[in-house]
Amino acid sequence: MQWYFVALLLTFLTSSQGILTTLSQSNGKYLYDYATVPFLAEVFKLVLSSLLFWRECQISPSTRMTTEWKSVRLYVVPSIIYLIHNNVQFATLTYLDTSTYQIMGNLKIVTTGILFRLFLRRRLSNLQWMAIILLAVGTTTSQVKGCGEASCDSLFSAPIQGYMLGAVSACLSALAGVYTEFLMKKNNDSLYWQNVQLYTFGSIFNMARLVLDDYRGGYENGSWWQRLFNGYSITTWMVVLNLGSTGLLVSWLMKYADNIVKVYATSMAMLLTMVWSVYLFSFMPTLQLFLGIIICMMSLHMYFAPPNMLLDLPPQVRAAPESLKEVTVERRADS
């Protein structure tokens, strides 16, 4: 399976993630407990990864797997980060429209670049750092409305809580991605075995969150397993499958590609999200949004394109070597 096919599929699924989550709401509210969606998505990934791992072991008995606790315990960390991140996503979408949500998510390029430099020791060129700054400018431009508009109550088009949650979500996404790439590439274990470890802890921590919510609420609505599917619709199940599928694709990219490919795929999703928002929600894109997207696309090109495509340097003309003159040296014999 080629990485670009996986990246393309990830782009499609990510672009529909915010759309489906918004469609699952009723009058701006969730009729279901949105904390159950990440839990069911983790269970879906765990079951599917377990089946694929069992099939791999049947085909190849020599499948590599590390079972030492000092290695297994490392998979607890990304599970905690993903637990927080998935629930922050739902809270963010209550403040931001889907297009702004996707563009805010591109801030993870900034944090990914920083974390790559700090933790994975990946060096970035000056052009790449310039692209990261340009991307930050583009995301800011897309969030600002013209104050000449009658509907402009403030400089920002959404509550500040939405932007703060979007920034937190971007930081968590980058941290989880960098750490997951480290785990996936630190040995040659089977991808499905690594997924089983990752999603086992993910399911446990998401279930613990549901138990904690019940305890804080005094079990007013009963235990979480009694209302697990309350308020679920076909759209809600599509959200669950979307989250589960994107998680599996991301783990594949972390194993066989890198975070940059993942970030590129998810960043391109904002274009599809904007088009779908116009069709589904009668969203009227502003000039600032278009300018922000153009700036973001220029930033992506600067980041990923080879330097020789960005710099139009004149060809170096080498001076023709001067013709060598023959010098005849005559030797005179002494008489």
XYZ file of C-alpha atoms in Angstrom:
335
model
C 0.000 0.000 0.000
C 1.522 3.305 -1.087
C 1.736 6.090 1.481
C 0.150 8.646 -0.831
C -3.004 6.515 -1.171
C -3.262 6.318 2.624
C -2.665 10.072 2.874
C -5.405 10.746 0.315
C -7.882 8.561 2.186
C -6.931 10.250 5.451
C -7.566 13.639 3.829
C -11.071 12.582 2.794
C -11.982 11.154 6.199
C -10.563 14.104 8.122
C -12.455 16.599 5.974
C -15.720 14.837 6.780
C -14.990 14.523 10.499
C -16.107 18.007 11.481
C -19.041 17.838 9.078
C -20.363 14.601 10.560
C -19.877 15.790 14.128
C -21.832 18.958 13.396
C -24.606 16.990 11.670
C -24.875 14.722 14.709
C -25.962 17.704 16.818
C -29.578 18.751 17.320
C -30.122 22.494 17.706
C -26.457 22.900 18.533
C -26.492 20.254 21.265
C -25.489 16.611 21.509
C -28.393 14.292 22.300
C -25.858 11.603 23.207
C -22.962 11.546 25.630
C -20.133 12.644 23.342
C -17.571 11.029 25.658
C -18.857 7.627 24.498
C -17.860 8.316 20.876
C -14.064 8.212 21.446
C -14.534 5.127 23.640
C -16.428 3.237 20.947
C -13.895 4.390 18.351
C -11.064 2.957 20.477
C -12.942 -0.341 20.863
C -13.489 -0.472 17.104
C -9.766 0.059 16.445
C -8.812 -2.514 19.082
C -11.129 -5.205 17.704
C -10.079 -4.636 14.096
C -6.351 -4.523 14.979
C -6.695 -7.717 17.026
C -8.322 -9.535 14.107
C -5.632 -8.329 11.694
C -2.895 -9.321 14.146
C -4.401 -12.795 14.591
C -4.567 -13.185 10.823
C -0.953 -12.055 10.487
C 0.167 -14.614 13.085
C -1.680 -17.357 11.207
C 0.057 -16.451 7.969
C 3.491 -15.824 9.463
C 4.218 -17.555 12.800
C 7.471 -15.579 13.090
C 5.629 -12.269 13.522
C 7.763 -9.960 15.630
C 6.275 -8.737 18.923
C 7.834 -7.299 22.069
C 6.018 -8.253 25.268
C 8.363 -6.798 27.887
C 6.564 -4.475 30.277
C 9.183 -1.724 29.937
C 8.217 -1.537 26.258
C 4.458 -2.032 26.660
C 4.115 0.675 29.303
C 5.283 3.331 26.843
C 1.959 3.017 25.011
C 0.119 4.462 28.003
C 1.316 8.021 27.241
C -0.255 8.533 23.773
C -3.480 6.945 25.008
C -3.811 9.633 27.660
C -3.009 12.389 25.161
C -5.483 11.063 22.588
C -8.133 10.729 25.314
C -7.868 14.422 26.122
C -7.547 15.453 22.475
C -10.626 13.588 21.243
C -12.821 15.156 23.902
C -11.383 18.638 23.308
C -12.393 18.273 19.645
C -16.065 17.969 20.550
C -15.891 20.976 22.853
C -14.147 23.033 20.137
C -16.890 22.391 17.571
C -19.478 23.930 19.889
C -17.731 27.303 19.410
C -16.237 27.148 15.898
C -17.758 26.414 12.505
C -16.304 23.444 10.671
C -14.067 25.422 8.274
C -12.505 27.531 11.024
C -12.097 24.355 13.075
C -10.080 22.724 10.305
C -7.930 25.818 9.749
C -7.220 26.135 13.463
C -6.123 22.527 13.369
C -3.307 23.515 11.020
C -1.559 25.114 13.968
C -0.321 21.606 14.680
C 2.237 22.179 11.913
C 3.856 24.813 14.112
C 3.894 22.619 17.193
C 4.965 19.573 15.173
C 7.950 21.474 13.810
C 8.952 22.558 17.303
C 8.521 19.085 18.788
C 10.402 17.518 15.868
C 13.301 19.812 16.646
C 13.210 19.240 20.407
C 12.401 15.535 20.733
C 13.147 13.794 17.452
C 16.166 15.997 16.651
C 14.820 16.732 13.191
C 16.402 19.815 11.702
C 14.262 22.217 9.709
C 15.625 24.548 7.054
C 15.147 28.301 7.166
C 12.570 28.025 4.374
C 10.584 25.512 6.397
C 10.562 27.754 9.462
C 9.449 30.638 7.256
C 6.647 28.427 5.957
C 5.558 27.678 9.522
C 5.370 31.404 10.333
C 3.480 32.022 7.096
C 1.006 29.322 8.048
C 0.364 31.022 11.386
C -0.347 34.269 9.494
C -2.737 32.450 7.171
C -4.729 30.869 9.992
C -4.990 34.236 11.744
C -6.185 35.931 8.550
C -8.960 33.378 8.085
C -10.323 34.088 11.574
C -10.665 37.870 11.274
C -13.787 39.539 9.895
C -13.857 42.945 8.339
C -15.051 45.421 10.927
C -17.036 47.264 8.271
C -19.569 44.434 8.317
C -22.796 45.021 10.169
C -22.530 41.645 11.891
C -19.065 42.296 13.216
C -19.444 42.529 16.985
C -15.739 42.045 17.657
C -12.501 41.474 15.848
C -12.850 37.699 15.995
C -15.686 35.827 14.325
C -16.079 33.231 17.109
C -15.799 33.220 20.916
C -12.266 33.305 22.281
C -12.941 29.975 24.002
C -13.132 28.330 20.590
C -9.705 29.604 19.538
C -8.171 28.623 22.858
C -9.597 25.117 22.607
C -8.459 24.920 18.983
C -4.908 25.843 19.987
C -4.933 23.253 22.783
C -6.247 20.639 20.363
C -3.454 21.440 17.896
C -0.765 21.127 20.573
C -2.149 17.823 21.806
C -2.402 16.479 18.264
C 1.241 17.345 17.513
C 2.498 15.903 20.801
C 0.579 12.667 20.324
C 1.771 12.378 16.719
C 5.456 12.901 17.498
C 5.389 10.483 20.422
C 3.463 7.871 18.444
C 5.973 8.065 15.597
C 8.742 7.468 18.138
C 6.940 4.373 19.440
C 6.140 2.974 16.018
C 9.695 3.274 14.732
C 11.693 2.345 17.811
C 11.594 -1.350 16.858
C 10.457 -3.693 14.087
C 7.373 -5.033 15.843
C 4.251 -5.815 13.858
C 2.115 -2.735 13.197
C -0.994 -4.616 14.327
C 0.654 -5.662 17.598
C 1.646 -2.068 18.245
C -1.924 -0.992 17.504
C -3.294 -3.607 19.918
C -1.145 -2.155 22.703
C -2.017 1.434 21.811
C -5.768 0.902 21.569
C -5.976 -1.369 24.615
C -4.783 1.469 26.805
C -6.923 3.880 24.808
C -10.056 1.859 25.548
C -9.164 1.572 29.236
C -8.596 5.297 29.712
C -11.724 6.267 27.783
C -13.749 3.855 29.903
C -12.190 5.335 33.041
C -13.309 8.775 31.870
C -16.908 7.513 31.561
C -16.773 6.018 35.057
C -15.409 9.290 36.422
C -18.220 11.262 34.764
C -20.768 8.970 36.408
C -19.125 9.442 39.798
C -19.088 13.228 39.473
C -22.734 13.233 38.394
C -23.772 11.040 41.302
C -25.047 8.349 38.899
C -28.052 10.583 38.211
C -28.495 9.130 34.725
C -27.431 5.613 35.665
C -24.201 3.852 34.804
C -22.466 4.619 31.523
C -23.026 1.154 30.027
C -26.797 1.492 30.542
C -26.930 4.672 28.422
C -24.013 3.901 26.115
C -26.073 4.110 22.927
C -28.714 6.603 24.100
C -29.363 9.294 21.510
C -27.285 7.545 18.847
C -28.278 7.981 15.234
C -26.827 6.824 11.940
C -24.772 10.024 11.795
C -23.373 9.364 15.264
C -22.261 5.878 14.220
C -20.625 7.422 11.169
C -18.666 9.694 13.513
C -17.508 6.632 15.470
C -16.383 4.818 12.314
C -14.716 7.988 11.032
C -12.686 8.476 14.209
C -11.718 4.810 14.285
C -10.689 4.703 10.632
C -8.627 7.895 10.797
C -6.812 6.532 13.841
C -5.841 3.350 11.999
C -4.637 5.324 8.970
C -2.572 7.641 11.146
C -0.838 4.718 12.849
C 0.031 3.299 9.410
C 1.568 6.614 8.367
C 3.504 6.854 11.628
C 4.983 3.420 10.964
C 5.832 3.704 7.275
C 5.945 7.468 6.625
C 6.213 10.329 9.125
C 4.353 13.110 10.877
C 4.931 15.540 8.024
C 2.918 13.378 5.632
C 0.141 13.078 8.197
C 0.064 16.826 8.809
C 0.035 17.499 5.075
C -2.925 15.145 4.570
C -4.969 16.586 7.404
C -4.162 20.153 6.354
C -5.416 19.574 2.837
C -8.704 18.444 4.362
C -9.645 22.043 5.126
C -10.282 22.697 1.429
C -12.778 19.860 1.197
C -14.387 20.937 4.460
C -14.954 24.444 3.133
C -16.584 23.150 -0.057
C -18.822 20.748 1.840
C -19.784 23.425 4.394
C -20.987 25.704 1.590
C -23.156 22.896 0.193
C -24.479 21.422 3.445
C -24.768 24.413 5.772
C -25.126 27.322 3.309
C -21.868 28.629 4.725
C -20.872 31.943 3.141
C -17.086 31.996 2.869
C -15.532 35.385 3.504
C -12.718 37.021 1.576
C -10.502 36.629 4.631
C -11.170 32.904 4.644
C -10.149 32.576 1.001
C -7.011 34.644 1.608
C -6.168 32.546 4.648
C -6.516 29.316 2.670
C -4.319 30.675 -0.143
C -1.636 31.707 2.354
C -1.834 28.280 4.001
C -1.431 26.546 0.653
C 1.602 28.712 -0.141
C 3.018 27.767 3.239
C 2.491 24.059 2.566
C 4.245 24.403 -0.783
C 7.185 26.195 0.823
C 7.448 23.526 3.507
C 7.381 20.436 1.324
C 8.801 21.533 -2.014
C 12.494 20.906 -2.702
C 14.631 24.058 -2.426
C 15.518 23.963 -6.132
C 11.794 24.383 -6.945
C 11.508 27.453 -4.722
C 14.650 29.293 -5.737
C 14.860 30.368 -9.368
C 18.599 30.721 -9.540
C 20.264 31.542 -12.849
C 22.406 28.732 -14.155
C 26.009 29.079 -13.293
C 28.130 29.719 -16.369
C 31.594 28.431 -16.085
C 34.279 30.407 -17.759
C 35.943 28.585 -20.616
C 39.431 27.511 -19.676
C 42.089 29.652 -21.229
C 43.919 28.018 -24.042
C 47.252 26.779 -22.992
C 50.213 28.068 -24.865
C 52.960 25.703 -25.600
C 56.258 26.878 -24.333
C 59.245 25.335 -25.924
C 62.296 25.152 -23.806
C 65.463 24.608 -25.679
C 68.373 23.150 -23.919
C 71.790 24.071 -25.072
C 74.536 21.650 -24.461
C 77.633 23.254 -23.034
C 80.525 22.775 -25.312
